[in-house]
């Protein structure tokens, strides 16, 4: 049986603790702040379970009696398998037009790539690699939805983790015994954690040797006592209707501070233990960091395709498509969306062999990320320019259609080059929710920061680029001429 939506919704009934609006909530599938997006997550599993999507979305786990799970868990051994997997990830992203940044395939990609490098975990700590591999098998076989927190709370960035005012600001090991470790403190930001099954906790940033208690990696279900999710404001809950907020009402994946109030984690879920070197190496000496962000680029390619579609529909509605300058702007947008799509194909084509696995090229991935960080705000600004005041010149909410006085004005003023007044209102409300609403603004923040601040992302491009080849070209040119012999003495 392939995991479906009902199964996922049932799995969230685990007594989890979500702090929002001054209360402690336990049932995201029922709560007005989360219930629609939780159903969107369920819809992803229904999509993979639909008989017509079975082969596209799932693969058979070898040796498991025909068990099929999402292709996100597949460890590709060839270019063809990598592409097959990408097609599944693309189809899933199309369900939410790329608006779920932490859809289940994101952290599944991270964990799968860590599992490819399980030997490294073992080298750094006896039993840790075996625990990681067993956890990967468990998460894959149960097709778990994982979220992760890998960044320390922002606090004072001029200080190292261990120098903050409260030594337990950042989640760290506060105790351990033969049963496992106990974690106290916080991590930012558990996107999608409210509707995930498990949370992976790690440190993406370097941890100082003296701060080893912060250098751990572990995983735990969201439900246990002591694990608390402090949610930001819900855009879903403040959406007045689906018509007025078509996507924030259903795709607000949530972000939450994850607080560990002395949470015990058993040893078989601890993959890095008090080890600053491995804490860093797990992301960069295995394919984990690049593979999770490769998933992000597949998702972004879908989101940009959607946004470019919004741009074109706006110009059709206001009758500007054929203005030469507007065509030029649409052409630029098309090339922006095409560039990210091309990057995805390029990183696959330039892929490399990691043991038996075939993976996307890291330098191409990081090049794409650096470009994408600046590209997203630029695309949003360009669509705002194309839209003019159309996204603002709108009735307050769908109820205005029921008021004869308001409706008469809507029908007179909401004219467009294509479609009736209701269609115009519908499109512009969708456009606003996609690029201008509070939900859309959070998305701009997400696309700029989800993989780290700019200096962090550019450092990966710097680290992985083939400088030897670039400098080799320069050296070849330099080697082709000399200061004329007659002048050499003068120069010395
Ligand atoms: C919407 C959203 C969702 C997220 N979801 C997740 C998630 O699911 N899991 C997770 O683990 N994390 C998540 N994050 C956290 C994300 O990884 C961080 O925002 C990101 O790593 C940047 O860290 P920061 O926000 O603390 O910014 P900071 O590191 O504080 O940087 C903020 C700014 O300060 C300046 N700055 C800071 N340090 C330096 C420096 N050393 N040199 C120069 N300039 C500097 C730069 O201008 C930088 O842009 C999410 C973030 C957002 C916004």
Coordinates of N, CA, C and O in Angstrom, one line a residue, residues 56 111 119 130 138 149 154 159 191 215 249 261 275 321 334 399 443 445 453 475:
X56 N 5.0 7.2 -11.6 CA 5.7 8.5 -11.7 C 6.2 8.9 -10.3 O 7.4 9.3 -10.2
X111 N 18.2 13.6 4.2 CA 18.5 12.4 4.9 C 19.0 11.3 4.0 O 19.9 10.5 4.3
X119 N 28.9 5.8 5.9 CA 30.2 5.4 6.4 C 31.0 6.5 7.1 O 31.7 6.2 8.1
X130 N 25.5 3.3 11.7 CA 24.5 2.3 11.6 C 23.1 2.9 12.1 O 22.1 2.5 11.5
X138 N 13.9 3.4 8.2 CA 12.6 3.6 9.0 C 11.8 4.7 8.3 O 10.6 4.6 8.0
X149 N 15.5 21.4 11.7 CA 16.0 22.7 12.3 C 17.5 22.5 12.3 O 18.1 21.7 13.1
X154 N 18.5 33.4 16.1 CA 19.3 34.5 15.6 C 20.1 35.2 16.8 O 21.3 35.3 16.7
X159 N 28.3 36.9 18.3 CA 28.8 35.9 19.3 C 28.7 34.5 18.8 O 27.7 34.2 18.1
X191 N 10.1 25.0 9.7 CA 9.1 25.2 8.7 C 8.4 23.8 8.4 O 9.1 22.8 8.3
X215 N 27.2 20.3 19.1 CA 27.5 19.6 17.9 C 26.9 18.2 17.9 O 27.6 17.2 18.1
X249 N -4.6 30.8 2.0 CA -5.6 30.0 2.8 C -5.3 28.5 2.7 O -5.9 27.8 3.5
X261 N 12.4 21.1 25.6 CA 12.3 21.3 27.0 C 12.7 20.0 27.7 O 11.9 19.3 28.2
X275 N 30.5 16.3 18.3 CA 31.5 16.2 17.4 C 31.5 17.4 16.3 O 30.9 17.2 15.3
X321 N -0.4 43.0 -23.3 CA 0.5 42.0 -23.8 C 1.3 42.4 -25.0 O 2.5 42.1 -25.2
X334 N 10.5 35.2 -18.8 CA 10.6 33.9 -19.4 C 12.0 33.4 -19.3 O 12.3 32.2 -19.0
X399 N -17.8 39.0 -0.2 CA -19.2 39.4 0.2 C -19.7 40.6 -0.6 O -20.9 40.8 -0.7
X443 N 7.2 34.7 1.6 CA 7.9 33.9 0.5 C 9.1 34.5 0.0 O 10.1 33.9 -0.3
X445 N 11.0 36.5 1.7 CA 12.0 36.3 2.8 C 12.5 34.8 2.7 O 13.7 34.5 2.9
X453 N 22.1 33.1 4.6 CA 22.3 34.5 4.2 C 23.3 34.5 3.0 O 23.9 33.5 2.7
X475 N 46.9 31.5 -16.5 CA 48.3 31.1 -16.5 C 48.8 30.8 -17.9 O 50.0 31.1 -18.3

